[in-house]
CSV table of C-alpha atoms in Angstrom, one decimal:
chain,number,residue,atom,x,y,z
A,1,UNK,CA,0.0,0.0,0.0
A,2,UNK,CA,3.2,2.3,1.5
A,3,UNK,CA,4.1,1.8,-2.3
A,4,UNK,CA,1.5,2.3,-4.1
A,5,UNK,CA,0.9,5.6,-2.6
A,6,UNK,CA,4.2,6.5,-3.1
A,7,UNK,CA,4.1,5.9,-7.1
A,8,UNK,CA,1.2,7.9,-7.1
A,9,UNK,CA,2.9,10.9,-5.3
A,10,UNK,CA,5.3,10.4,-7.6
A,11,UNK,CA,3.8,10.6,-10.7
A,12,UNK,CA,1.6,13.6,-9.7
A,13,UNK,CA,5.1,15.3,-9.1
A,14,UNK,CA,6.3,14.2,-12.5
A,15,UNK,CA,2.7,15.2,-14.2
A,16,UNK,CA,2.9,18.7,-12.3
A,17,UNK,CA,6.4,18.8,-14.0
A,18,UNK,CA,5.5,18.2,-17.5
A,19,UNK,CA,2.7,20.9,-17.0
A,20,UNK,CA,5.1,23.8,-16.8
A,21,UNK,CA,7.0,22.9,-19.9
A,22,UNK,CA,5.7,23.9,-23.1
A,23,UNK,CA,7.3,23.7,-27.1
A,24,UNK,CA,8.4,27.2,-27.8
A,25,UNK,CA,8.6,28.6,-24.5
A,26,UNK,CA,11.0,31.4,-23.8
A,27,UNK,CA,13.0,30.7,-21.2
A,28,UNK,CA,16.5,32.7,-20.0
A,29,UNK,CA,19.4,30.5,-19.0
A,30,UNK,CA,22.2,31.9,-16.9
A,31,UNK,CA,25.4,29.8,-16.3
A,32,UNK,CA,25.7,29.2,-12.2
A,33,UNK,CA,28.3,32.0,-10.9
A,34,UNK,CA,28.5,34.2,-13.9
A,35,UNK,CA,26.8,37.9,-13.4
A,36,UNK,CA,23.3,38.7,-12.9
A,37,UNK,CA,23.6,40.6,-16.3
A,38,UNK,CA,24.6,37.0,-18.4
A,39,UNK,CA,21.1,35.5,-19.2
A,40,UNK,CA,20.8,33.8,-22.5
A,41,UNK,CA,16.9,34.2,-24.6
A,42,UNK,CA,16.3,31.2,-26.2
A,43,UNK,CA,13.5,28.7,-26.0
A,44,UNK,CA,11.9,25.4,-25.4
A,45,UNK,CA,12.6,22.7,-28.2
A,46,UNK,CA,11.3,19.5,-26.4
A,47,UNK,CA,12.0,17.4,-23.4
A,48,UNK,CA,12.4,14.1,-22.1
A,49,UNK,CA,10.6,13.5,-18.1
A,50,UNK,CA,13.3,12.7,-16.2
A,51,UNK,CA,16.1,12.9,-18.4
A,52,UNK,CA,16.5,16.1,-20.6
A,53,UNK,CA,15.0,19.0,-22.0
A,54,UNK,CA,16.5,20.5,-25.5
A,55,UNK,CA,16.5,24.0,-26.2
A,56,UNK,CA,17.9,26.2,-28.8
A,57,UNK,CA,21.2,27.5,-28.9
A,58,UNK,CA,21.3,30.8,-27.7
A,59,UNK,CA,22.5,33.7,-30.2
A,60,UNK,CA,24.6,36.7,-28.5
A,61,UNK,CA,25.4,39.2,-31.5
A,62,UNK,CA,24.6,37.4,-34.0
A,63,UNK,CA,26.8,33.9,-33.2
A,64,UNK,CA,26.0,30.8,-31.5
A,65,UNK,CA,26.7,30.4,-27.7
A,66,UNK,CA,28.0,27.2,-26.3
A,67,UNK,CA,27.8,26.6,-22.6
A,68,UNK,CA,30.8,24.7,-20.6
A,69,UNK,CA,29.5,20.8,-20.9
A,70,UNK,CA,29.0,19.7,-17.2
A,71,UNK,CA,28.4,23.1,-15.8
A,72,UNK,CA,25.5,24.5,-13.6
A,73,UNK,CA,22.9,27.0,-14.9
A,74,UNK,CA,19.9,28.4,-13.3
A,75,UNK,CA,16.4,28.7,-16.1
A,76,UNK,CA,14.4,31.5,-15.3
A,77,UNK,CA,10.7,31.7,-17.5
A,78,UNK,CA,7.3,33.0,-17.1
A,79,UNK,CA,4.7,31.1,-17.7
A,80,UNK,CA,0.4,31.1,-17.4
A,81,UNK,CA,1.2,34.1,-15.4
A,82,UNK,CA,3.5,32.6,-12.9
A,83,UNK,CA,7.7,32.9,-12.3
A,84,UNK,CA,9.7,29.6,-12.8
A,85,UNK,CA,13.2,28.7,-12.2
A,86,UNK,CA,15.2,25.5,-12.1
A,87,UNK,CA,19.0,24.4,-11.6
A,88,UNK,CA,20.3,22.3,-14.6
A,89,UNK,CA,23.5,21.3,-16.3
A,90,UNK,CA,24.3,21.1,-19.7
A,91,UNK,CA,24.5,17.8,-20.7
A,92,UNK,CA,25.8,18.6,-25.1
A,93,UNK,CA,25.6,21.3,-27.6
A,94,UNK,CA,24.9,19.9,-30.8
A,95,UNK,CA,26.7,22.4,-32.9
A,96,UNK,CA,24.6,21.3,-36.1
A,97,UNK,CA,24.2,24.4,-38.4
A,98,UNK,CA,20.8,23.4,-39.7
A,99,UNK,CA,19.8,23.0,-36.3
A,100,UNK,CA,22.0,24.1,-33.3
A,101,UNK,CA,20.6,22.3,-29.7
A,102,UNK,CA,21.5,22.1,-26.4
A,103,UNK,CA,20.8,19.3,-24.2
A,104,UNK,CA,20.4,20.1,-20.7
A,105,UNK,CA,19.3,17.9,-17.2
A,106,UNK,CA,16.1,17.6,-16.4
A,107,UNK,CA,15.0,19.6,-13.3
A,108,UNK,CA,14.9,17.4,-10.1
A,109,UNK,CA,12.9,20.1,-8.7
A,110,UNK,CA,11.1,23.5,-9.9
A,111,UNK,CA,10.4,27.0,-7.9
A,112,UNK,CA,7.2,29.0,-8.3
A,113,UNK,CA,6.2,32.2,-8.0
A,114,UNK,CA,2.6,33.6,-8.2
A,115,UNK,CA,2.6,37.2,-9.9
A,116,UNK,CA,-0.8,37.1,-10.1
A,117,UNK,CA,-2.5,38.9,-7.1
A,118,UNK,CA,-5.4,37.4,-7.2
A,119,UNK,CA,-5.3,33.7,-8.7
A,120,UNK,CA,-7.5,32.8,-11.7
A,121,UNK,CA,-9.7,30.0,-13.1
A,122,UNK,CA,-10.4,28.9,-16.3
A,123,UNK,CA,-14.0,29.5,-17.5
A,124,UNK,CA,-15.7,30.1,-21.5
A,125,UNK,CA,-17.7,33.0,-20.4
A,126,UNK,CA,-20.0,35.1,-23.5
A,127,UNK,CA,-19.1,38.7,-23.0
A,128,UNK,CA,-19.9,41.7,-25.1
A,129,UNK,CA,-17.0,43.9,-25.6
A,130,UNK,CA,-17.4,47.6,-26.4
A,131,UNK,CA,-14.6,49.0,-28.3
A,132,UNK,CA,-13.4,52.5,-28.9
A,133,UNK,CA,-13.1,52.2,-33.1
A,134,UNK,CA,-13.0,55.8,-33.8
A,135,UNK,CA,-13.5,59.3,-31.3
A,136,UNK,CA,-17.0,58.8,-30.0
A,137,UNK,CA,-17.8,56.0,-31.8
A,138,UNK,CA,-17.5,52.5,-30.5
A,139,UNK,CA,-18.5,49.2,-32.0
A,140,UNK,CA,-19.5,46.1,-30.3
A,141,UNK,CA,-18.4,42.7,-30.5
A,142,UNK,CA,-18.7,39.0,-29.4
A,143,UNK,CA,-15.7,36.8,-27.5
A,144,UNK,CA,-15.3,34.6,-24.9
A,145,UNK,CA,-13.5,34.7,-20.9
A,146,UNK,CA,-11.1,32.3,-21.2
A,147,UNK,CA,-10.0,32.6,-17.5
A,148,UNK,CA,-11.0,35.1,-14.8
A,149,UNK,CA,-10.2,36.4,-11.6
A,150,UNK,CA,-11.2,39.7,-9.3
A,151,UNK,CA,-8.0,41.3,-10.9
A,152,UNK,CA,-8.9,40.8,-14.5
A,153,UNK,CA,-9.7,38.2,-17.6
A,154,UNK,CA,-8.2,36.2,-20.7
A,155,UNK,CA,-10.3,37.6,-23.9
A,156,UNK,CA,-10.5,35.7,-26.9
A,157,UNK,CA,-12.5,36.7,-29.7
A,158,UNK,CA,-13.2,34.4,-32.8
A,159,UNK,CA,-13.3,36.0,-36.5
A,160,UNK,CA,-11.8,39.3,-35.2
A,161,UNK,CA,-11.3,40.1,-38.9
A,162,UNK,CA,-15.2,39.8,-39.6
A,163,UNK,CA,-16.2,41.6,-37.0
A,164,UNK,CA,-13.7,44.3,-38.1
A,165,UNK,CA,-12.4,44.5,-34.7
A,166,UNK,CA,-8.8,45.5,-33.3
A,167,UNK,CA,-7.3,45.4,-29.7
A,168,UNK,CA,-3.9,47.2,-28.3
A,169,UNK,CA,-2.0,47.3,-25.6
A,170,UNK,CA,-3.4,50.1,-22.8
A,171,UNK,CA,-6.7,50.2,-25.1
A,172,UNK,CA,-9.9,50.6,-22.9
A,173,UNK,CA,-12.8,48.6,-23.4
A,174,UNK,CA,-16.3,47.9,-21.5
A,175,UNK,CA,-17.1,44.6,-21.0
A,176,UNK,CA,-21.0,42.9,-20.4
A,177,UNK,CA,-21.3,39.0,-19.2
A,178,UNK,CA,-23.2,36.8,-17.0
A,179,UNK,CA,-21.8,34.7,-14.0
A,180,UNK,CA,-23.8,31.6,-13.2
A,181,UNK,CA,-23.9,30.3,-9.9
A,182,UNK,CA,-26.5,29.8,-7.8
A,183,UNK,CA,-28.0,32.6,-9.5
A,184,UNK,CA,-27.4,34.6,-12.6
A,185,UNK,CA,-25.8,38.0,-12.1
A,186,UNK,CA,-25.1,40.8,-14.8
A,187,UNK,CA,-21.5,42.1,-14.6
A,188,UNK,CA,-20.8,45.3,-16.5
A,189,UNK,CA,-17.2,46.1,-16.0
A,190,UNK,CA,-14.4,48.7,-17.8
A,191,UNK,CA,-11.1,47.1,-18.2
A,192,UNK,CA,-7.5,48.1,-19.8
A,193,UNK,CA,-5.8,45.6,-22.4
A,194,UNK,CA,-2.0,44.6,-20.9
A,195,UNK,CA,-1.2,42.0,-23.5
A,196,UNK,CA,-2.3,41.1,-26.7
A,197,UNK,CA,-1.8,38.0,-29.4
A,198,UNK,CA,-3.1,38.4,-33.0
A,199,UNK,CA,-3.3,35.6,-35.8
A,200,UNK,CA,-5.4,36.4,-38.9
A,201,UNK,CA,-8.4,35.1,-37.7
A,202,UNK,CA,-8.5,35.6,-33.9
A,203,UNK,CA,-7.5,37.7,-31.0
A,204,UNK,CA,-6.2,36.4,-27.7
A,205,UNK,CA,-5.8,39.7,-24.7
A,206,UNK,CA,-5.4,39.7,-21.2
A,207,UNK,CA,-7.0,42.7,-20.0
A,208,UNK,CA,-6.9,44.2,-16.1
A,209,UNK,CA,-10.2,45.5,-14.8
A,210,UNK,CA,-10.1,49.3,-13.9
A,211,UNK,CA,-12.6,50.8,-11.5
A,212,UNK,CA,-14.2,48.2,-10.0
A,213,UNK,CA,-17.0,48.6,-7.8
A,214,UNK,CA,-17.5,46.9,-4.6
A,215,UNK,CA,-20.3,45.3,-5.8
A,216,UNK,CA,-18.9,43.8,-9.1
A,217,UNK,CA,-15.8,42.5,-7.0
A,218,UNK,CA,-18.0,40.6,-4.5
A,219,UNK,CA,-19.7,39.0,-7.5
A,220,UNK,CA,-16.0,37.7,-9.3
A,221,UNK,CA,-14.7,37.0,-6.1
A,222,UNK,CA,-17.7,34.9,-5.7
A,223,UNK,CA,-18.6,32.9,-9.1
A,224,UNK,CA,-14.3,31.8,-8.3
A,225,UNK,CA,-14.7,31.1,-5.1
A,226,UNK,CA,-17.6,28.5,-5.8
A,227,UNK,CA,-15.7,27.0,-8.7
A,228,UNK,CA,-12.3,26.8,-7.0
A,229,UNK,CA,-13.7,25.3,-3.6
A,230,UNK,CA,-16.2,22.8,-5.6
């Protein structure tokens, strides 16, 4: 039984792991010891639980970078909103010019850091979004709360291009939707747009609520609280 339960606890570990990792990720490596200024962009190539993970080889004006085979580095990324960081060691570099890796160890163990004050859940929420197209006009359009929390949501709206509809960074919008709980509530609430990704058919934006009213915070906090204590 004493076993069993161990296995368990261990492959939750190794699932929560694999959960923080993602193809394309940006991460910044910095070699163990070298100054706080030395940290390497590069990104997430793919990754093996428990033995490696392979990233690109870092560029530094415009040449590749080996690191010193065997050595320490500490991985620093941001991720779904929270601050990672892991000790490693370079395993190779695989100086290939069609396709320069770098193998390093897989982490044994992984630090978090919430920089979200207020944690979030995930939900596919209607809203209405009012947006500012023009000086005293606005246009409004359909999309979806992706995730949500007292301190502000994940938009995505669908067909952005046929609904002629554009989002930016700092842009202020009014958003209309409905929590259901143990009873339907109306939330009309202004937020500002902090990040934004575009493809040609979709927008994706996390947006920060501004000026929000007593009343409209006890209803988030709320509709998340049910969910996250269900």
């Amino acid at each position: 039984m004493r076993s069993e339960l161990m296995a368990e606890s261990i492959s939750a570990q190794i699932k929560e792991r694999e959960t923080i990792l993602d193809v394309g990720l940006v991460i910044f490596i910095q070699p163990k010891g070298s100054p706080k200024n030395i940290r390497y962009k590069t990104a997430v190539v793919g990754w093996k639980t428990d033995y490696l993970v392979i990233i690109d080889m870092p560029i530094l004006n415009g040449a590749y970078v080996n690191l010193v085979e065997g050595s320490s580095c500490i991985v620093r990324y941001i991720h779904c909103g929270d601050a990672y960081g892991f000790e490693t060691k370079v395993i190779k570099n695989i100086n290939d010019a069609r396709l320069p890796l770098i193998y390093l160890s897989y982490p044994k163990s992984v630090e978090k850091i919430s920089l979200r004050q207020h944690p979030r859940i995930q939900t596919r929420i209607p809203v209405q979004i009012e947006v500012a197209v023009e000086e005293e006009k606005r246009r409004e359009v359909r999309g979806n709360i992706l995730d949500l929390s007292v301190g502000g949501c994940l938009l995505e709206i669908e067909g952005a291009a046929s609904q002629k509809v554009d989002l930016d960074i700092n842009q202020r919008l009014k958003l209309v939707f409905t929590l259901k709980n143990s009873a339907e509530c109306v939330v009309e609430i202004f937020a500002m747009i902090k990040r934004v990704q575009k493809t040609p058919n979709n927008i994706m934006a996390g947006a920060q609520f501004v000026d929000l009213s007593p009343d409209n915070f006890e209803k988030i906090r709320h509709f998340c609280e049910s969910l996250t204590y269900k």
